[in-house]
Coordinates of C-alpha atoms in Angstrom, one line a residue:
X1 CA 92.6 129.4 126.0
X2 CA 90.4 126.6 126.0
X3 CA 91.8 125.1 129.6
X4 CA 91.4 128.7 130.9
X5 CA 87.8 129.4 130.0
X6 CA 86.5 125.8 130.6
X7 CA 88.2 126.2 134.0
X8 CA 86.5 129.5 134.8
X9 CA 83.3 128.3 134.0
X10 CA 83.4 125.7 136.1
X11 CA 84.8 127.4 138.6
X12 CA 81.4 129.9 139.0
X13 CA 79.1 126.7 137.7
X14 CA 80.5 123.8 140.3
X15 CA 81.7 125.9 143.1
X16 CA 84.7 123.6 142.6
X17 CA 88.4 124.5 141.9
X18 CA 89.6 121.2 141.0
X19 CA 90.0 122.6 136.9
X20 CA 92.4 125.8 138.3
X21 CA 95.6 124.4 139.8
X22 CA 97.9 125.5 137.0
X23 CA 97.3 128.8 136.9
X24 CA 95.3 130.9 139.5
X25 CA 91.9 131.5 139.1
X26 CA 90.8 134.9 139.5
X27 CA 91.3 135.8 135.4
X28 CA 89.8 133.2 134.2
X29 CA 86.7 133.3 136.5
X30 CA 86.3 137.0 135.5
X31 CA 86.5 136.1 132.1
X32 CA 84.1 133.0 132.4
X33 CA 81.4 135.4 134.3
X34 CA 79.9 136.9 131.0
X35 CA 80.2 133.2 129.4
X36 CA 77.6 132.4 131.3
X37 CA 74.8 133.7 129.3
X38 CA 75.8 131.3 126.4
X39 CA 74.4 128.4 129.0
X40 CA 77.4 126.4 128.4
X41 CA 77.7 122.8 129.0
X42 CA 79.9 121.8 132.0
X43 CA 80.1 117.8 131.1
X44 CA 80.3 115.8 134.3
X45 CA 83.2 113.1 132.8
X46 CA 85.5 111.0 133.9
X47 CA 88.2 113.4 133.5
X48 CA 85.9 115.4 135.8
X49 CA 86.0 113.0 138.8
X50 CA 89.9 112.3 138.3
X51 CA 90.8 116.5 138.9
X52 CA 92.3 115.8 134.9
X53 CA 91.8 119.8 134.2
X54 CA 93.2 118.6 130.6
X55 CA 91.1 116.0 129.5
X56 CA 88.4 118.1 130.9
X57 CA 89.2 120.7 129.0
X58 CA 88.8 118.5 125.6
X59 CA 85.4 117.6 127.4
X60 CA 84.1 120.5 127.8
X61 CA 85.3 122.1 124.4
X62 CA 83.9 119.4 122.1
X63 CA 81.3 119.2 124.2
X64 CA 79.9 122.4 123.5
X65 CA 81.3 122.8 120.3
X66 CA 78.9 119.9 118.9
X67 CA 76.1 121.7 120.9
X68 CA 76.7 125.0 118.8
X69 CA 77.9 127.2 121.9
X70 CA 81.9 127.5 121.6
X71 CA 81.2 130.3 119.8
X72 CA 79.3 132.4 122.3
X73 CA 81.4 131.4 125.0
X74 CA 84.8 132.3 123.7
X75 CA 82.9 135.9 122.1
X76 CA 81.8 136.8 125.3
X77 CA 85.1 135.5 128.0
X78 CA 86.7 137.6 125.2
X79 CA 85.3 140.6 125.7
X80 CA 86.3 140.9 129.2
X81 CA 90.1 140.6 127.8
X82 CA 89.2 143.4 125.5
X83 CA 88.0 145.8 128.4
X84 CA 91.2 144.6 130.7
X85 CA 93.8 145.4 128.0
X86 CA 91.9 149.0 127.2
X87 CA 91.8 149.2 131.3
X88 CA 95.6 148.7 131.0
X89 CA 96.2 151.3 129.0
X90 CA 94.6 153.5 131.2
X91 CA 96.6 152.4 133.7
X92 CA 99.9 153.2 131.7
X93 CA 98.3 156.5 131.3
X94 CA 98.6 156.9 134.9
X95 CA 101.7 155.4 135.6
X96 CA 103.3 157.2 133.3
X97 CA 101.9 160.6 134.0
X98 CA 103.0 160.3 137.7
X99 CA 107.0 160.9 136.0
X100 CA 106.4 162.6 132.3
X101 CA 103.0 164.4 133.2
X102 CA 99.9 164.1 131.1
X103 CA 101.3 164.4 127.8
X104 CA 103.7 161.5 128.5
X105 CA 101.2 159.2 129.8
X106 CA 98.9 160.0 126.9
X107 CA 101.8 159.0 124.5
X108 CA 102.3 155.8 126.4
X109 CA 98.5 154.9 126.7
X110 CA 98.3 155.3 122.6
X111 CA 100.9 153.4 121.7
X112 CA 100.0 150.0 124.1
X113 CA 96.5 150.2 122.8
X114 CA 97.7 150.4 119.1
X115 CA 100.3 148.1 119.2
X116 CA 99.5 144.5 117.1
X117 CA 100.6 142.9 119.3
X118 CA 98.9 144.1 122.1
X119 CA 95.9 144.1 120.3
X120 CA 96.5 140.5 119.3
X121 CA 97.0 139.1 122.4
X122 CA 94.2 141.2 123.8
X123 CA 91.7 138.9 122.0
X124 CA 92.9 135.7 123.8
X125 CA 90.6 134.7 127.1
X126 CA 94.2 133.7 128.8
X127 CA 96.2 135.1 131.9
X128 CA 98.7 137.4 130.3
X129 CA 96.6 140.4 129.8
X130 CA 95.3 140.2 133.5
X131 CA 98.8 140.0 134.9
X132 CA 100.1 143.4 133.1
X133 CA 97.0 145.0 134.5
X134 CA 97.5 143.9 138.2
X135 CA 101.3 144.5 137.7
X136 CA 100.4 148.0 136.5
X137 CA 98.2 148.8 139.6
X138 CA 100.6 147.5 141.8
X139 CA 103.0 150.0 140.4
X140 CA 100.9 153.2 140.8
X141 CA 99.4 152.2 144.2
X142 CA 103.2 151.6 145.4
X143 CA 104.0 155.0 144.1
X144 CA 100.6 156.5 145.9
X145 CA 101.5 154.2 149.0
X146 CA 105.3 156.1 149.2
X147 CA 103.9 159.7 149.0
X148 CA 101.6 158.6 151.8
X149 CA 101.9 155.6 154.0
X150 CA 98.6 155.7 155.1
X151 CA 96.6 152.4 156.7
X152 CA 94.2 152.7 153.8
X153 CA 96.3 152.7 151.1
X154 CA 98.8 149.8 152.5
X155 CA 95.0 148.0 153.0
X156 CA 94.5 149.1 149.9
X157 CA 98.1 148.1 148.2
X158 CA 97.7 144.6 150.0
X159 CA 94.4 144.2 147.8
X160 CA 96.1 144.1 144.4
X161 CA 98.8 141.6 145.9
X162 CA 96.2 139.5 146.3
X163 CA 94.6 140.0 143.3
X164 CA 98.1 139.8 141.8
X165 CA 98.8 136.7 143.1
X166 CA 95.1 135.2 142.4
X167 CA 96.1 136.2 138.7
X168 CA 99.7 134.8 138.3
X169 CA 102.0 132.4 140.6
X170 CA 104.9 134.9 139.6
X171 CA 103.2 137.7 141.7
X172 CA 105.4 136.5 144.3
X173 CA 107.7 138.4 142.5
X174 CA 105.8 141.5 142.8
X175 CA 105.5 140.6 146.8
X176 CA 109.1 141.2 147.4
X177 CA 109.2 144.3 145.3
X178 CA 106.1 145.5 147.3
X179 CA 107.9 144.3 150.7
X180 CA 111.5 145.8 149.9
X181 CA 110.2 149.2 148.6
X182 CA 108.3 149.4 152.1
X183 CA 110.9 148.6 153.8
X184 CA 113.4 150.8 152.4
X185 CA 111.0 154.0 152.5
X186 CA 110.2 153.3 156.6
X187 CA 114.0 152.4 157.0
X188 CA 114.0 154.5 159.7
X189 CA 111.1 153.7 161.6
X190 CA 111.0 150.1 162.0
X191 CA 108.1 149.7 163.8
X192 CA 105.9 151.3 161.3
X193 CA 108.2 149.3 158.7
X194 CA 107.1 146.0 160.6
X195 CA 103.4 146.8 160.8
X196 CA 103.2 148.1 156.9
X197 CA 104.6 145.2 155.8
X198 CA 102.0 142.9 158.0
X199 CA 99.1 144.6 157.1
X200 CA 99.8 144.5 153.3
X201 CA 100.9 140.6 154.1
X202 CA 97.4 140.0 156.0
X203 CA 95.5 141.5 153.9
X204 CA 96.8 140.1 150.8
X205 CA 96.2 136.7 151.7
X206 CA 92.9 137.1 153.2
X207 CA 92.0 139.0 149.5
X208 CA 93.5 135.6 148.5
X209 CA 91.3 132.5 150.2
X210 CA 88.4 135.2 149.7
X211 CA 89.0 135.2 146.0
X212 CA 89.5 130.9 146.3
X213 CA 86.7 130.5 148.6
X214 CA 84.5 132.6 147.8
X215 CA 84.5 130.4 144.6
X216 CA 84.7 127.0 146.2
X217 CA 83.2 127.1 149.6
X218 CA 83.6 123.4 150.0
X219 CA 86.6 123.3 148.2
X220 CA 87.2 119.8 146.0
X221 CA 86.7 116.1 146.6
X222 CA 89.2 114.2 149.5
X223 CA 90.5 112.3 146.1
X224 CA 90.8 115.3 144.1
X225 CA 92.6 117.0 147.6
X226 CA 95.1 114.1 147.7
X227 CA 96.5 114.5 144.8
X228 CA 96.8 118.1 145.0
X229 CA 98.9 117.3 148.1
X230 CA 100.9 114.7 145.9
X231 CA 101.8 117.9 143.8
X232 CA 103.0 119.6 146.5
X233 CA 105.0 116.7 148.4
X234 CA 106.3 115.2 145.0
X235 CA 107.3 119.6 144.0
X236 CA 111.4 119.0 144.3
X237 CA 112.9 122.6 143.9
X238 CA 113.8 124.8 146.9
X239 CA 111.2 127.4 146.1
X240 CA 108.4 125.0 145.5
X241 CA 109.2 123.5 149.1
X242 CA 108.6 127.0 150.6
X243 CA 105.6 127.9 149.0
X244 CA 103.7 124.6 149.4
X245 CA 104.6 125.3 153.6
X246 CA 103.0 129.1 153.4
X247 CA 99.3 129.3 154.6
X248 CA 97.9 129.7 150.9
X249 CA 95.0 127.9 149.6
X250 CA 95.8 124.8 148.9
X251 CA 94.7 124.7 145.1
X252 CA 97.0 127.7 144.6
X253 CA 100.1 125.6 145.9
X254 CA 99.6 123.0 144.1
X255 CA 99.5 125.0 140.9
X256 CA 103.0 126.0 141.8
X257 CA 104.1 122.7 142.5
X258 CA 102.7 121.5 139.0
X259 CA 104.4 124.6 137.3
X260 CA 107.9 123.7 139.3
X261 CA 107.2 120.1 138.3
X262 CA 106.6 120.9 134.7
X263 CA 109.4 123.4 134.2
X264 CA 111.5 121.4 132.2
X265 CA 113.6 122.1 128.8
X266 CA 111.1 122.2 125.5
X267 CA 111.2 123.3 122.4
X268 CA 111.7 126.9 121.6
X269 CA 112.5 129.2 118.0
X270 CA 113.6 132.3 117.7
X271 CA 115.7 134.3 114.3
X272 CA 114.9 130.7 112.4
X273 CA 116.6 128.4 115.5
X274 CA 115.5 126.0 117.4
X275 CA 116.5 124.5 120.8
X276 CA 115.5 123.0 124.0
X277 CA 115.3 125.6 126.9
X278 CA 115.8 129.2 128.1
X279 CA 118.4 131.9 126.4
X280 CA 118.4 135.1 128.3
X281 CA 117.9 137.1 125.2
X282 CA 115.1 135.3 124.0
X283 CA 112.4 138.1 125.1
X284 CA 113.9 141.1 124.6
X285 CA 114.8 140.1 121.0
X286 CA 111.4 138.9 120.6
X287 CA 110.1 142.5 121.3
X288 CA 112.5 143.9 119.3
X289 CA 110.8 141.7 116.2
X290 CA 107.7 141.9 117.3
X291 CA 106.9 146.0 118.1
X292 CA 106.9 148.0 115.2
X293 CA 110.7 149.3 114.3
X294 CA 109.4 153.2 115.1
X295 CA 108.1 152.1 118.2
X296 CA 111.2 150.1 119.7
X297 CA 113.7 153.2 118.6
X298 CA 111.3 155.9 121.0
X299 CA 111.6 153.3 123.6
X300 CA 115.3 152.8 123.9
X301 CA 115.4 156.9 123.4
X302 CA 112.9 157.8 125.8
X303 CA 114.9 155.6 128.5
X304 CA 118.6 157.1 127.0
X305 CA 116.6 160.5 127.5
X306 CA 115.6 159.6 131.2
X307 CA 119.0 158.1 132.2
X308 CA 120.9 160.8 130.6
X309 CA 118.9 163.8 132.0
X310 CA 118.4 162.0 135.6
X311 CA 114.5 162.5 135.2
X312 CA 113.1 161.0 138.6
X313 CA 115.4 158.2 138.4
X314 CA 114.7 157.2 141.9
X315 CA 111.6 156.9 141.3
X316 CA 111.2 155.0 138.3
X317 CA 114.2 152.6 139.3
X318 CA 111.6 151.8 142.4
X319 CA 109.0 151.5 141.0
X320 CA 109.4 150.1 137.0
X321 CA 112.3 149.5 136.6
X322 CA 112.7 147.0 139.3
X323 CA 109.6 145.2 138.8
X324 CA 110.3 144.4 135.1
X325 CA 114.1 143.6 135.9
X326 CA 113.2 140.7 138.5
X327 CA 110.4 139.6 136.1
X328 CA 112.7 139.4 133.6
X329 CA 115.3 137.4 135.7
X330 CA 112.3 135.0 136.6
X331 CA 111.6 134.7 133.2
X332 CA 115.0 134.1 132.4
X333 CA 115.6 131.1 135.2
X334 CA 112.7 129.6 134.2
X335 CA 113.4 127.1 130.7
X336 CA 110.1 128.3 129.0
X337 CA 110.5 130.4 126.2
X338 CA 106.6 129.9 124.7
X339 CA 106.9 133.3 123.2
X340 CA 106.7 137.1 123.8
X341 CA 103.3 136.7 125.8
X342 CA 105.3 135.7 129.0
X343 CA 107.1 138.9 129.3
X344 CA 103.8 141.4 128.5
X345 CA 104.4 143.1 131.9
X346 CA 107.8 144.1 130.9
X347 CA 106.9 145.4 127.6
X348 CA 104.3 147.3 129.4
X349 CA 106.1 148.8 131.9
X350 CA 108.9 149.7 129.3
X351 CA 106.4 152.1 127.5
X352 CA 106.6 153.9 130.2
X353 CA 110.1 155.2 129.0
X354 CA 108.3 157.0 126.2
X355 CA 106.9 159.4 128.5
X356 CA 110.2 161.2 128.8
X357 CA 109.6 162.6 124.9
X358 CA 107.3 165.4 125.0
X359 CA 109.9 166.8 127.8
X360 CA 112.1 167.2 124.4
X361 CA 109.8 169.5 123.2
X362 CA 110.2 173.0 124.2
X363 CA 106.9 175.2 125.9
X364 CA 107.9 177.8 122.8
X365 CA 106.3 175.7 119.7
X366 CA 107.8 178.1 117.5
X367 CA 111.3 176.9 117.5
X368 CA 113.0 174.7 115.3
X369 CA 113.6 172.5 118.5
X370 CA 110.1 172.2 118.9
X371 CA 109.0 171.3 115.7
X372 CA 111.1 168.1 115.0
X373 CA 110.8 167.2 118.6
X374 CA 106.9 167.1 117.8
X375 CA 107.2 165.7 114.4
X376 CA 109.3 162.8 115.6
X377 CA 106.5 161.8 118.3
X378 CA 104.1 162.6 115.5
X379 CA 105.8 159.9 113.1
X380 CA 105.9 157.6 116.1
X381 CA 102.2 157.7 116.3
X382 CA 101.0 157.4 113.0
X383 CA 103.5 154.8 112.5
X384 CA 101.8 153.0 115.4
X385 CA 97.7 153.2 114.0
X386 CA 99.6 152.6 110.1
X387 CA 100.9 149.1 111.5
X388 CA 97.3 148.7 113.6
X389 CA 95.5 148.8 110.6
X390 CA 97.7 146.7 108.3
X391 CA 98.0 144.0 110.9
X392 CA 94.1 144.1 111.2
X393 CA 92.8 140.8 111.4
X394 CA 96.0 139.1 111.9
X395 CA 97.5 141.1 114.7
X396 CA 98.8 138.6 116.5
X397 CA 100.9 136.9 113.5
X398 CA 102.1 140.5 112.2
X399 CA 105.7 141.5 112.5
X400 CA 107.0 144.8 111.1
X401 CA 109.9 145.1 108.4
X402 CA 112.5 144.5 108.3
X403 CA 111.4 140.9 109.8
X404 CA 109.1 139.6 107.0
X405 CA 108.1 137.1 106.3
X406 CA 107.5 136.3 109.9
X407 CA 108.0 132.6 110.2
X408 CA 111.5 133.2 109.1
X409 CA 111.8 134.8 112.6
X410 CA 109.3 134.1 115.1
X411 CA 107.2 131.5 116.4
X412 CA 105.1 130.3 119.0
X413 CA 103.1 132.5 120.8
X414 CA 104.6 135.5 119.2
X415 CA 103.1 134.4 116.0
X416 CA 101.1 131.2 115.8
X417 CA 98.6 130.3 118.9
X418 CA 96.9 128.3 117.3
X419 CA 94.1 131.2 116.1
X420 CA 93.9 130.3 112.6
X421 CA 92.1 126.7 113.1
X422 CA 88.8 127.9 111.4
X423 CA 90.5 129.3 108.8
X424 CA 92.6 126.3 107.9
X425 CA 89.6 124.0 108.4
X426 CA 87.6 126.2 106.0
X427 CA 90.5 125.8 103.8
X428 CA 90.7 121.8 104.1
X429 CA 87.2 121.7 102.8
X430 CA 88.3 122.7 99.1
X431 CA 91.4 121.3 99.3
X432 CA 90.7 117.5 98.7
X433 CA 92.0 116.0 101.7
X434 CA 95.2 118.3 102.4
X435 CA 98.1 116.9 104.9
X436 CA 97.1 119.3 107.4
X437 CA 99.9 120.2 111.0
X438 CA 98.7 122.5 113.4
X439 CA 98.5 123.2 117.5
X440 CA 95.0 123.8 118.4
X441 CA 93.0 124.2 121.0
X442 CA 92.5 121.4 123.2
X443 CA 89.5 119.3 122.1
X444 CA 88.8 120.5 118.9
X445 CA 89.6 119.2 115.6
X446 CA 91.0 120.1 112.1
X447 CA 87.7 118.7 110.5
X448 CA 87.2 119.5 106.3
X449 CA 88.6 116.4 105.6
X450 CA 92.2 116.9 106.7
X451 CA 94.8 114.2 107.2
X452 CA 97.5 114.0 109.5
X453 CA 101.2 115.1 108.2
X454 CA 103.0 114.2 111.5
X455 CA 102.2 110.8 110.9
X456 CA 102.2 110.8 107.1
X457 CA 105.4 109.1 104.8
X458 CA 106.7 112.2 103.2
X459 CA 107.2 110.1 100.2
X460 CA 103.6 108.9 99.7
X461 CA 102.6 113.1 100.0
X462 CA 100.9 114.8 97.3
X463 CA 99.1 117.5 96.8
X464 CA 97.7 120.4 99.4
X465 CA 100.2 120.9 102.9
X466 CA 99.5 123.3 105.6
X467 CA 102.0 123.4 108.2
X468 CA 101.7 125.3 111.6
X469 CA 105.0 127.7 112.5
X470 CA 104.9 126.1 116.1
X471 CA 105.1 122.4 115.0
X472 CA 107.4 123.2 112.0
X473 CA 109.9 125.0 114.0
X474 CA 109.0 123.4 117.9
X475 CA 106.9 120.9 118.6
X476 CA 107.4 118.6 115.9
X477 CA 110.2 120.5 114.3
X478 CA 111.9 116.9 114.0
X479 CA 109.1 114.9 112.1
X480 CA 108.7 117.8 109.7
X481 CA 112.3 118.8 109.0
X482 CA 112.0 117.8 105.6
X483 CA 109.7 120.4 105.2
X484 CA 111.8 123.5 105.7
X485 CA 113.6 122.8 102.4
X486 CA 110.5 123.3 100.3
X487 CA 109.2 126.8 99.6
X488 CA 105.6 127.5 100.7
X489 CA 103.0 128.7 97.8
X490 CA 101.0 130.6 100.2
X491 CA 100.1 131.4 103.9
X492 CA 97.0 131.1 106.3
X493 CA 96.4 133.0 109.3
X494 CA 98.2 136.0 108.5
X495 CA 101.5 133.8 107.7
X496 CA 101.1 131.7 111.2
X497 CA 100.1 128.6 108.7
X498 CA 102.5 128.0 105.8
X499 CA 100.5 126.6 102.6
X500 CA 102.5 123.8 100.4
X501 CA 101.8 122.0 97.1
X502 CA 103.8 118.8 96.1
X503 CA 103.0 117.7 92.0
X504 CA 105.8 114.9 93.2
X505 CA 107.0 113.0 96.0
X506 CA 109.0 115.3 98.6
X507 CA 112.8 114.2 99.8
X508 CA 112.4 112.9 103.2
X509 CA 116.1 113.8 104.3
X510 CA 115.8 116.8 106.8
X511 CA 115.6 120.7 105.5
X512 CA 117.7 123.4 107.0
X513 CA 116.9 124.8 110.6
X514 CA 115.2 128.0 109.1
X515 CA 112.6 127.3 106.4
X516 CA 113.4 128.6 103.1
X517 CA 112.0 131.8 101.4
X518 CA 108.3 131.7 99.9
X519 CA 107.5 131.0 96.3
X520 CA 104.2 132.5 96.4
X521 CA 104.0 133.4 92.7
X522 CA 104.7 129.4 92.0
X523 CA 102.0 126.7 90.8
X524 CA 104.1 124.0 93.6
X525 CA 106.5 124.2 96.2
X526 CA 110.3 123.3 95.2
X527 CA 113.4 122.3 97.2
X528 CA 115.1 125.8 98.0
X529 CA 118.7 124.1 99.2
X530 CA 119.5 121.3 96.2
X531 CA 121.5 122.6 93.8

């Protein structure tokens, strides 16, 4: 969050795009416009003059934070990812309506905006949120485009491919869906075929270096240019070669040649394991533990419902089900599995299915038929705003039972994104110097007199522990395996940060994988696997 907002900010402040090569810049610029009015200090470092967009970001986050106006920044680039997560769901609404009709997309609409999850993640001043809206817009103008290839609305559907790919490098996914649906529908007609395709092409790329140069006129410095070209020419997969020779700007190519670069095995969890790399089922089993139980079962029935009763299946393989499928393959040859905020577009598009269960219901209310049919969609939604309102603050870390307590089955983004770091620094401060291990944000620190338990000797711990999910089970899941064999006493952060108390030296000789049950009702932690 904190290399996305400083970015946008000084995207709109500098006119310079030298912060923005990982990721595009269109979401975070949007997000960035209403941070403006906090006045926020855009540090003119070292890290500045190199292009580092990392150290920057550290720069630019402490930076403000001593000057009192994090706060107002990250409250006001947030809003704008509370607005485009509402403005999702009324794109679901629409989406969905096109194939279930009004009371379909209705049910869809409700149940993304009172989803924990989605609420959650809809707090966070990142990319994901944007890229479900974009991918849901490119849905429902392909579906418009189909029942009318008009100039103005393949103008028009070239638009959000730009925007799409200003928001997310795997729009290029959503290219060749846009492309081969074209295509396919003027199959016949090649010539129109040909000049669809080209004007959606042009136009999304001139919506592209508007979106980049509109923002940076000038573009960067020759220094910080060179080694965006080092990006590109050092960049070794096939892909990344073909990109970096397409006419896009050259920022944007060089964030895919730094995400191709950076693609590489790390840590992931998932059901209390750990490994290095991608598993295919990683995402769909993290949606499974991460949407509430009621919700998954309507899912998997409303698409059963639509496969088994051929409703518009055409139409929906086109147009949902094979943007989510090559997403998900994407996701899938790609070794990052950071958590179920990298697959929000799927999840999205597979509410969609739940518009097939008002068809259920028969027009005559007054048969038995009708009334379980609306009584089951009725226990779907208040089962949704019941788990909205339990999970309330701590939507992102909430999981539903039977998959409690969640670090026992998630991590990572799906549970710990580093959002509790006031609350454990709060914490620290009457805790006499706890052992504190958390990811943060970039540039700001623990504070409340915390010290370090990566680099503590277990033996020489006593006292307060708090102990991120992410570094216990990931990122430093090897320097505190002797952890997992102790029980924690309490949580933090909605259970994202698991609280320890040691009245004696800890074993140092590694724990189990999964980290033992709590032992919340106990005055100190105790080993859970001697004995």
């Amino acid at each position: 969050e904190g290399v996305d907002v400083s970015s946008g900010v000084a995207a709109l402040v500098r006119h310079d795009l030298r912060m923005v090569p990982e990721h595009p810049v269109l979401p975070k610029a949007l997000a960035a416009l209403p941070a403006l009015l906090a006045h926020p200090i855009v540090p003119d470092t070292q890290a500045w003059r190199d292009g580092d967009w990392f150290d920057w970001s550290d720069d630019f986050i402490s930076a403000n934070a001593e000057a009192g106006r994090l706060d107002d920044i990250l409250l006001w680039s947030r809003g704008v990812l509370l607005l485009e997560t509402i403005a999702a769901g009324g794109l679901l609404y629409l989406v969905t309506k096109r194939f279930f009709g009004p009371d379909g997309g209705l049910l869809a609409a409700v149940c993304w905006l009172t989803t924990p999850y989605v609420v959650g993640l809809g707090h966070f001043a990142m990319i994901d949120i944007p890229f479900v809206l974009v991918t849901l817009a490119l849905c429902l103008l392909l579906e418009r485009w189909v029942d009318d290839p008009s100039t103005g609305r393949t103008v028009a559907l070239g638009l959000v491919l730009g925007a799409a790919l200003a928001t997310r490098h795997t729009a290029l996914v959503l290219v060749l869906v846009a492309v081969g649906v074209m295509v396919h529908h003027l199959r016949k007609q090649p010539r129109e075929a040909a000049t669809a395709v080209g004007v959606a092409g042009l136009t999304s790329l001139v919506a592209l270096w508007l979106i980049y140069r509109g923002l940076a006129p000038g573009g960067s410095s020759a220094e910080v240019q060179a080694s965006f070209h080092g990006l590109i020419d050092g960049a070794a997969g096939g892909p990344a070669k073909l990109v970096g020779a397409l006419p896009l700007p050259l920022e944007w190519r060089a964030g895919f040649a730094y995400l191709d670069l950076t693609s590489t095995e790390r840590p992931a969890s998932l059901l209390g394991q750990s490994w290095d790399g991608g598993r295919w089922w990683f995402f769909p089993l993290s949606a499974a533990l991460k949407l509430p139980l009621t919700l998954v079962v309507a899912i998997v029935t409303g698409w059963a419902v639509t496969a088994a009763r051929a409703l518009h299946r055409k139409d929906l393989l086109r147009f949902v089900v094979l943007p989510g499928l090559l997403l998900w393959l994407l996701l899938v040859a790609q070794p990052l599995n950071l958590g179920l905020r990298l697959a929000m577009p799927i999840v999205a598009l597979s509410f969609v299915g739940l518009g097939a269960l008002p068809t259920l219901v028969p027009a005559d209310l007054r048969t038995t038929r009708a009334r379980l049919g609306l009584a089951g969609i009725a226990v779907v939604v208040v089962a949704q705003f019941v788990a909205m309102a339990v999970a309330v603050p701590y939507s992102l870390a909430w999981t539903p039972a039977p998959w409690t307590p969640a670090y026992r089955w998630v991590s990572d983004a799906s549970l710990d994104a580093g959002q509790a770091l006031y609350e454990v620094r709060d914490w620290a401060e009457g805790h006499d110097r706890p052992y504190v291990a958390i990811d943060r944000t970039r540039g700001m620190e623990i504070g409340g007199g915390a010290r370090n338990l990566v680099e503590a000797d277990p033996t020489e711990v006593r006292g307060w522990v708090a102990a991120a999910v992410t570094p216990l089970m990931q990122t430093r899941r090897d320097e505190l395996a002797w952890l997992r064999k102790y029980c924690p006493v309490g949580t933090l952060g909605g259970g994202s940060v698991l609280v320890y108390r040691f009245d004696a030296a800890p074993d140092p000789s590694p724990g189990p994988e999964r980290p033992v049950e709590p032992c919340f009702d106990d005055p100190f932690s105790t080993d859970r696997t001697s004995g």
